[in-house]
């Protein structure tokens, strides 16, 4: 997900969705923090690549809904805004539970972004053969152009969602939160990081999120901001994660086929009788969902700095450190359909972070 603006949330807690019984995880180790956090060197000549992605935003939130298409059962799972990574396992669990009840035979998943791949894995875990049909595969998907923080953002408008949708959101967030925890480690590129946020603490989304949240006093941090709070969350190195997800699907005898669909009628030619639509922004044209709006986010990726072991989100934008580079973001451009980085916007993102980290003052 690509994000930087203030988040709109509501208090929610749910444990309605069960995790698989067997899983392995890497135990988290907590190292002593240095006296002062290492600043990011945000010099323009350290930019190694730029990127832009389109968030599939709907004011009324993501869609998880069962439908029919001729003789086929069609289950939608799309519209995650800037929360595709965060919500991927949870909405996919809702969709799969909705679709497989009473089903027999192979299953089709349309779309190979993080939502489609998560759906395919859950279909396999439920005991069904699956084929993923996609016009593009990672790294040529929107999911690759994401910062990778676990935290809902840019997902819905408070005034546009229903109580039923809020229940879906609470259950999906809870399942995703627990699912990502059992994937921490080098295989999937998922790790815990302390995150510093400019401003005042937000209301908790559920009993266990965000954890370790507290206000940070001025003498405890180096950031040149008036108010700061911190919490811990997980971060995903998206390229590594998506590659491993594809390996998991293929290792469990799943198929991946390159195919583009321009109209719903073309889905009726598939041999599978159960189809999951995980096309994200593609559902605007494929299924006529005109509520879907692209919100462009742009990234500047700097040379890696292994010593930077924290994340930041504030008026300067956001900074997420990953093994493949320091990710700087901060744009939220509604209605922009062109998924190409704009040099002027990239320059502003880099300049804002250069000023932020140039103002570091180590506490005594």
Short mmCIF file of C-alpha atoms in Angstrom, two decimals:
data_model
loop_
_atom_site.label_atom_id
_atom_site.label_comp_id
_atom_site.label_asym_id
_atom_site.label_seq_id
_atom_site.Cartn_x
_atom_site.Cartn_y
_atom_site.Cartn_z
CA UNK A 1 0.00 0.00 0.00
CA UNK A 2 1.13 3.53 -0.69
CA UNK A 3 0.09 6.07 1.91
CA UNK A 4 0.79 9.19 3.86
CA UNK A 5 -2.41 11.10 4.62
CA UNK A 6 -4.24 11.03 7.98
CA UNK A 7 -6.22 7.84 8.39
CA UNK A 8 -9.94 7.53 9.10
CA UNK A 9 -10.69 4.54 11.25
CA UNK A 10 -13.21 3.18 13.70
CA UNK A 11 -12.88 0.97 16.73
CA UNK A 12 -13.39 -2.69 15.73
CA UNK A 13 -12.54 -6.07 17.17
CA UNK A 14 -13.34 -9.50 15.77
CA UNK A 15 -12.03 -13.04 15.89
CA UNK A 16 -14.61 -14.59 13.61
CA UNK A 17 -12.18 -16.12 11.12
CA UNK A 18 -9.93 -19.03 12.05
CA UNK A 19 -6.31 -19.43 11.02
CA UNK A 20 -4.89 -22.70 9.69
CA UNK A 21 -3.75 -25.08 12.41
CA UNK A 22 -0.15 -25.57 11.32
CA UNK A 23 2.27 -22.79 10.56
CA UNK A 24 5.84 -21.81 11.21
CA UNK A 25 7.13 -18.39 12.15
CA UNK A 26 10.36 -16.66 12.95
CA UNK A 27 10.67 -15.56 16.56
CA UNK A 28 10.96 -11.82 16.91
CA UNK A 29 14.10 -10.52 18.55
CA UNK A 30 14.18 -7.09 20.16
CA UNK A 31 17.51 -5.27 20.01
CA UNK A 32 18.47 -2.36 22.22
CA UNK A 33 17.78 0.94 20.51
CA UNK A 34 20.67 3.35 19.93
CA UNK A 35 20.73 6.66 21.76
CA UNK A 36 19.62 8.36 18.56
CA UNK A 37 17.84 6.93 15.56
CA UNK A 38 19.90 6.81 12.39
CA UNK A 39 18.69 9.50 9.95
CA UNK A 40 17.81 8.61 6.36
CA UNK A 41 20.16 10.09 3.79
CA UNK A 42 17.48 11.46 1.46
CA UNK A 43 19.82 13.11 -1.03
CA UNK A 44 18.40 13.17 -4.57
CA UNK A 45 21.47 11.36 -5.95
CA UNK A 46 20.63 8.35 -3.74
CA UNK A 47 17.36 7.65 -5.60
CA UNK A 48 17.74 4.28 -7.33
CA UNK A 49 14.27 4.03 -8.86
CA UNK A 50 10.84 5.65 -8.89
CA UNK A 51 7.39 4.14 -9.24
CA UNK A 52 3.69 5.00 -9.33
CA UNK A 53 0.69 2.85 -8.56
CA UNK A 54 -3.08 3.28 -8.65
CA UNK A 55 -5.06 2.49 -5.52
CA UNK A 56 -8.53 1.04 -6.33
CA UNK A 57 -10.61 3.25 -4.03
CA UNK A 58 -14.35 3.05 -3.29
CA UNK A 59 -16.07 5.43 -0.87
CA UNK A 60 -18.19 2.52 0.37
CA UNK A 61 -15.17 0.27 0.89
CA UNK A 62 -14.06 -3.02 -0.59
CA UNK A 63 -16.53 -5.43 -2.20
CA UNK A 64 -16.87 -9.02 -0.98
CA UNK A 65 -20.09 -10.26 -2.52
CA UNK A 66 -21.44 -13.39 -4.19
CA UNK A 67 -23.14 -13.14 -7.58
CA UNK A 68 -24.06 -15.33 -10.53
CA UNK A 69 -22.79 -15.20 -14.08
CA UNK A 70 -24.80 -17.53 -16.29
CA UNK A 71 -24.18 -21.00 -14.85
CA UNK A 72 -21.21 -19.86 -12.78
CA UNK A 73 -20.97 -18.64 -9.22
CA UNK A 74 -19.02 -15.38 -9.11
CA UNK A 75 -17.54 -13.97 -5.90
CA UNK A 76 -16.14 -10.44 -5.95
CA UNK A 77 -13.14 -9.43 -3.84
CA UNK A 78 -11.83 -6.01 -4.88
CA UNK A 79 -11.70 -2.29 -4.08
CA UNK A 80 -9.13 -2.19 -1.27
CA UNK A 81 -7.89 1.37 -1.74
CA UNK A 82 -4.50 1.81 -0.09
CA UNK A 83 -5.05 -1.29 2.06
CA UNK A 84 -4.52 -4.11 -0.42
CA UNK A 85 -1.67 -5.69 1.52
CA UNK A 86 -3.23 -5.06 4.92
CA UNK A 87 -6.64 -6.50 4.06
CA UNK A 88 -5.57 -9.16 1.54
CA UNK A 89 -5.82 -12.27 3.71
CA UNK A 90 -8.93 -11.11 5.54
CA UNK A 91 -11.17 -10.22 2.61
CA UNK A 92 -9.91 -13.29 0.75
CA UNK A 93 -10.94 -15.44 3.71
CA UNK A 94 -14.41 -13.87 3.66
CA UNK A 95 -14.70 -14.41 -0.10
CA UNK A 96 -13.47 -18.00 -0.08
CA UNK A 97 -15.75 -19.00 2.79
CA UNK A 98 -18.62 -17.40 0.89
CA UNK A 99 -17.80 -19.16 -2.39
CA UNK A 100 -16.77 -22.72 -1.55
CA UNK A 101 -19.82 -23.67 0.50
CA UNK A 102 -21.33 -26.59 -1.39
CA UNK A 103 -18.89 -26.28 -4.28
CA UNK A 104 -17.23 -29.20 -6.05
CA UNK A 105 -14.46 -29.13 -8.62
CA UNK A 106 -11.73 -26.70 -9.70
CA UNK A 107 -11.81 -22.96 -9.01
CA UNK A 108 -10.73 -19.92 -11.01
CA UNK A 109 -9.23 -16.71 -9.60
CA UNK A 110 -9.06 -13.64 -11.85
CA UNK A 111 -6.15 -11.37 -10.99
CA UNK A 112 -2.61 -12.00 -9.73
CA UNK A 113 -2.11 -9.09 -7.35
CA UNK A 114 -1.83 -9.71 -3.64
CA UNK A 115 -5.60 -10.17 -3.23
CA UNK A 116 -5.81 -12.71 -6.06
CA UNK A 117 -2.81 -14.67 -4.81
CA UNK A 118 -4.16 -14.71 -1.24
CA UNK A 119 -7.52 -15.93 -2.51
CA UNK A 120 -5.86 -18.68 -4.53
CA UNK A 121 -3.85 -19.91 -1.54
CA UNK A 122 -6.94 -20.05 0.66
CA UNK A 123 -8.80 -21.98 -2.05
CA UNK A 124 -5.94 -24.49 -2.04
CA UNK A 125 -5.95 -24.69 1.74
CA UNK A 126 -9.65 -25.50 1.54
CA UNK A 127 -8.78 -28.48 -0.67
CA UNK A 128 -9.70 -27.24 -4.17
CA UNK A 129 -7.54 -27.10 -7.30
CA UNK A 130 -7.09 -23.55 -8.56
CA UNK A 131 -6.07 -21.68 -11.69
CA UNK A 132 -5.10 -18.02 -11.49
CA UNK A 133 -5.91 -16.12 -14.70
CA UNK A 134 -4.20 -12.74 -15.05
CA UNK A 135 -3.24 -10.27 -17.75
CA UNK A 136 -0.03 -9.49 -15.84
CA UNK A 137 2.07 -11.15 -13.16
CA UNK A 138 4.38 -9.68 -10.52
CA UNK A 139 6.40 -7.54 -10.83
CA UNK A 140 3.96 -5.93 -13.28
CA UNK A 141 1.05 -5.59 -10.84
CA UNK A 142 -0.13 -2.72 -8.66
CA UNK A 143 0.72 -4.76 -5.57
CA UNK A 144 4.41 -4.50 -6.41
CA UNK A 145 4.16 -0.70 -6.23
CA UNK A 146 3.31 -0.57 -2.54
CA UNK A 147 5.13 0.52 0.58
CA UNK A 148 4.10 -2.64 2.42
CA UNK A 149 2.98 -1.36 5.82
CA UNK A 150 0.30 -3.28 7.71
CA UNK A 151 -2.17 -0.53 8.57
CA UNK A 152 -5.51 0.25 6.91
CA UNK A 153 -5.44 3.43 4.90
CA UNK A 154 -7.43 5.04 2.09
CA UNK A 155 -10.02 2.30 2.30
CA UNK A 156 -13.42 3.95 2.79
CA UNK A 157 -15.37 7.04 3.73
CA UNK A 158 -16.94 6.86 7.20
CA UNK A 159 -20.21 8.31 5.90
CA UNK A 160 -20.51 5.83 3.04
CA UNK A 161 -20.19 2.41 4.74
CA UNK A 162 -22.92 0.28 6.25
CA UNK A 163 -22.95 -1.58 9.59
CA UNK A 164 -22.76 -4.85 7.64
CA UNK A 165 -19.63 -3.64 5.83
CA UNK A 166 -18.08 -2.58 9.13
CA UNK A 167 -18.57 -6.12 10.43
CA UNK A 168 -16.85 -7.46 7.33
CA UNK A 169 -14.01 -5.01 7.85
CA UNK A 170 -13.53 -5.97 11.50
CA UNK A 171 -13.44 -9.70 10.74
CA UNK A 172 -11.14 -9.27 7.74
CA UNK A 173 -8.70 -7.01 9.58
CA UNK A 174 -8.48 -9.44 12.49
CA UNK A 175 -7.74 -12.42 10.22
CA UNK A 176 -5.14 -10.53 8.17
CA UNK A 177 -3.41 -9.27 11.32
CA UNK A 178 -3.03 -12.80 12.66
CA UNK A 179 -2.19 -14.35 9.29
CA UNK A 180 0.71 -12.02 8.60
CA UNK A 181 2.12 -12.73 12.05
CA UNK A 182 2.70 -16.39 11.17
CA UNK A 183 4.52 -15.31 7.98
CA UNK A 184 7.18 -13.15 9.65
CA UNK A 185 10.67 -14.02 8.43
CA UNK A 186 12.99 -13.92 5.47
CA UNK A 187 11.02 -16.27 3.21
CA UNK A 188 8.16 -13.81 2.78
CA UNK A 189 10.05 -10.62 3.57
CA UNK A 190 7.76 -9.75 6.51
CA UNK A 191 9.20 -8.10 9.62
CA UNK A 192 8.24 -6.02 12.62
CA UNK A 193 9.27 -2.38 12.90
CA UNK A 194 8.63 0.43 15.31
CA UNK A 195 6.74 3.17 13.52
CA UNK A 196 6.80 6.86 14.49
CA UNK A 197 3.76 8.93 13.52
CA UNK A 198 3.49 12.70 13.61
CA UNK A 199 0.46 13.91 15.55
CA UNK A 200 -1.65 12.39 18.31
CA UNK A 201 -2.46 8.67 18.72
CA UNK A 202 -5.42 7.29 16.82
CA UNK A 203 -8.17 5.19 18.30
CA UNK A 204 -7.32 1.46 18.35
CA UNK A 205 -8.83 -0.57 15.54
CA UNK A 206 -9.09 -3.69 17.67
CA UNK A 207 -7.85 -4.99 21.01
CA UNK A 208 -4.43 -6.00 19.66
CA UNK A 209 -3.83 -3.28 17.07
CA UNK A 210 -1.89 -1.09 17.05
CA UNK A 211 0.34 -2.70 19.72
CA UNK A 212 2.90 -0.97 21.94
CA UNK A 213 1.33 2.40 21.18
CA UNK A 214 2.35 5.41 23.24
CA UNK A 215 3.11 9.12 23.01
CA UNK A 216 6.82 9.87 22.62
CA UNK A 217 8.14 12.81 24.62
CA UNK A 218 10.30 15.42 22.86
CA UNK A 219 13.42 14.40 24.76
CA UNK A 220 12.99 10.79 23.62
CA UNK A 221 13.19 11.27 19.85
CA UNK A 222 15.13 13.24 17.21
CA UNK A 223 12.27 14.22 14.86
CA UNK A 224 11.73 17.96 14.28
CA UNK A 225 7.98 17.73 14.92
CA UNK A 226 5.74 19.02 17.74
CA UNK A 227 3.83 15.83 18.53
CA UNK A 228 4.82 12.22 17.97
CA UNK A 229 3.56 8.80 18.89
CA UNK A 230 4.80 5.31 18.10
CA UNK A 231 3.59 1.75 17.75
CA UNK A 232 4.82 -1.53 16.28
CA UNK A 233 3.52 -3.15 13.11
CA UNK A 234 4.60 -5.42 10.27
CA UNK A 235 6.14 -4.43 6.96
CA UNK A 236 6.20 -6.46 3.76
CA UNK A 237 8.95 -6.39 1.16
CA UNK A 238 6.42 -6.71 -1.63
CA UNK A 239 8.63 -8.12 -4.40
CA UNK A 240 9.91 -10.96 -2.25
CA UNK A 241 6.48 -11.62 -0.77
CA UNK A 242 4.70 -11.90 -4.12
CA UNK A 243 7.40 -14.17 -5.56
CA UNK A 244 7.04 -16.52 -2.60
CA UNK A 245 3.25 -16.52 -2.87
CA UNK A 246 3.50 -17.62 -6.51
CA UNK A 247 5.94 -20.37 -5.49
CA UNK A 248 3.47 -21.51 -2.83
CA UNK A 249 0.61 -21.67 -5.32
CA UNK A 250 2.62 -23.55 -7.93
CA UNK A 251 4.15 -25.82 -5.28
CA UNK A 252 0.63 -26.88 -4.30
CA UNK A 253 -0.14 -27.81 -7.94
CA UNK A 254 -1.88 -24.54 -8.76
CA UNK A 255 -1.83 -23.18 -12.31
CA UNK A 256 -1.17 -19.62 -13.45
CA UNK A 257 -2.36 -18.63 -16.93
CA UNK A 258 -1.86 -15.35 -18.76
CA UNK A 259 -5.23 -14.21 -20.03
CA UNK A 260 -7.03 -10.89 -20.31
CA UNK A 261 -10.80 -10.54 -20.01
CA UNK A 262 -12.56 -7.58 -21.60
CA UNK A 263 -16.18 -8.52 -20.79
CA UNK A 264 -17.95 -10.69 -18.20
CA UNK A 265 -19.23 -13.00 -20.95
CA UNK A 266 -15.66 -14.14 -21.56
CA UNK A 267 -15.55 -15.59 -18.06
CA UNK A 268 -18.30 -17.99 -19.05
CA UNK A 269 -15.85 -19.76 -21.38
CA UNK A 270 -13.74 -20.90 -18.42
CA UNK A 271 -14.03 -24.55 -17.40
CA UNK A 272 -14.34 -23.67 -13.70
CA UNK A 273 -17.83 -23.13 -12.28
CA UNK A 274 -16.65 -21.02 -9.33
CA UNK A 275 -14.85 -17.78 -10.17
CA UNK A 276 -13.32 -15.21 -7.81
CA UNK A 277 -13.00 -11.71 -9.23
CA UNK A 278 -9.86 -10.10 -7.76
CA UNK A 279 -9.17 -7.61 -10.55
CA UNK A 280 -8.91 -4.51 -8.37
CA UNK A 281 -9.24 -1.36 -10.44
CA UNK A 282 -9.94 -3.60 -13.45
CA UNK A 283 -13.47 -4.13 -12.11
CA UNK A 284 -14.24 -0.56 -13.17
CA UNK A 285 -14.27 -1.61 -16.81
CA UNK A 286 -14.85 -5.35 -16.55
CA UNK A 287 -17.91 -5.16 -14.28
CA UNK A 288 -18.93 -1.52 -14.66
CA UNK A 289 -18.18 -0.49 -11.10
CA UNK A 290 -18.07 3.25 -11.65
CA UNK A 291 -17.61 3.92 -7.94
CA UNK A 292 -14.06 2.65 -8.31
CA UNK A 293 -11.69 5.60 -8.49
CA UNK A 294 -7.93 5.47 -9.01
CA UNK A 295 -5.83 7.27 -6.41
CA UNK A 296 -2.26 7.52 -7.59
CA UNK A 297 0.61 7.11 -5.18
CA UNK A 298 4.20 7.83 -6.15
CA UNK A 299 7.38 6.42 -4.63
CA UNK A 300 11.04 7.32 -4.59
CA UNK A 301 13.27 4.43 -3.54
CA UNK A 302 16.65 5.28 -2.08
CA UNK A 303 19.76 3.16 -1.66
CA UNK A 304 19.28 0.74 1.25
CA UNK A 305 20.42 1.76 4.73
CA UNK A 306 20.46 -1.37 6.92
CA UNK A 307 21.05 0.75 10.03
CA UNK A 308 17.62 2.43 9.63
CA UNK A 309 15.39 0.13 11.68
CA UNK A 310 12.23 2.22 12.12
CA UNK A 311 9.50 3.74 9.96
CA UNK A 312 7.95 7.21 9.88
CA UNK A 313 4.67 8.76 8.73
CA UNK A 314 3.87 12.46 8.90
CA UNK A 315 3.48 15.70 7.00
CA UNK A 316 6.71 15.05 5.10
CA UNK A 317 5.24 11.80 3.80
CA UNK A 318 6.23 8.31 4.83
CA UNK A 319 9.47 6.37 5.04
CA UNK A 320 9.59 2.58 5.14
CA UNK A 321 13.01 0.87 5.22
CA UNK A 322 13.27 -2.37 3.26
CA UNK A 323 16.10 -4.63 2.16
CA UNK A 324 15.56 -3.51 -1.43
CA UNK A 325 15.71 0.20 -0.59
CA UNK A 326 14.37 3.02 1.55
CA UNK A 327 10.82 3.67 0.34
CA UNK A 328 9.68 7.31 0.39
CA UNK A 329 6.06 8.17 -0.39
CA UNK A 330 3.54 10.86 0.22
CA UNK A 331 1.15 11.41 -2.68
CA UNK A 332 -2.61 10.78 -2.82
CA UNK A 333 -3.78 11.88 -6.26
CA UNK A 334 -7.46 11.18 -6.79
CA UNK A 335 -8.77 10.44 -10.27
CA UNK A 336 -5.34 10.00 -11.92
CA UNK A 337 -5.34 7.01 -14.29
CA UNK A 338 -1.73 7.29 -15.47
CA UNK A 339 0.48 4.92 -13.47
CA UNK A 340 3.71 6.75 -14.18
CA UNK A 341 5.89 8.70 -11.73
CA UNK A 342 5.93 12.45 -12.23
CA UNK A 343 9.42 14.00 -11.81
CA UNK A 344 8.16 17.14 -10.05
CA UNK A 345 6.14 15.13 -7.51
CA UNK A 346 9.05 12.75 -6.90
CA UNK A 347 11.35 15.73 -6.32
CA UNK A 348 8.93 17.16 -3.73
CA UNK A 349 8.73 13.82 -1.90
CA UNK A 350 12.52 13.56 -1.71
CA UNK A 351 12.93 17.21 -0.69
CA UNK A 352 10.38 16.88 2.12
CA UNK A 353 12.21 13.89 3.57
CA UNK A 354 15.58 15.53 3.15
CA UNK A 355 14.34 18.47 5.23
CA UNK A 356 12.80 16.14 7.84
CA UNK A 357 15.91 14.06 8.40
CA UNK A 358 18.20 17.05 8.03
CA UNK A 359 16.46 18.50 11.08
CA UNK A 360 17.19 15.54 13.32
CA UNK A 361 18.20 16.51 16.88
CA UNK A 362 19.48 13.68 19.03
CA UNK A 363 18.06 13.66 22.58
CA UNK A 364 20.56 14.25 25.35
#
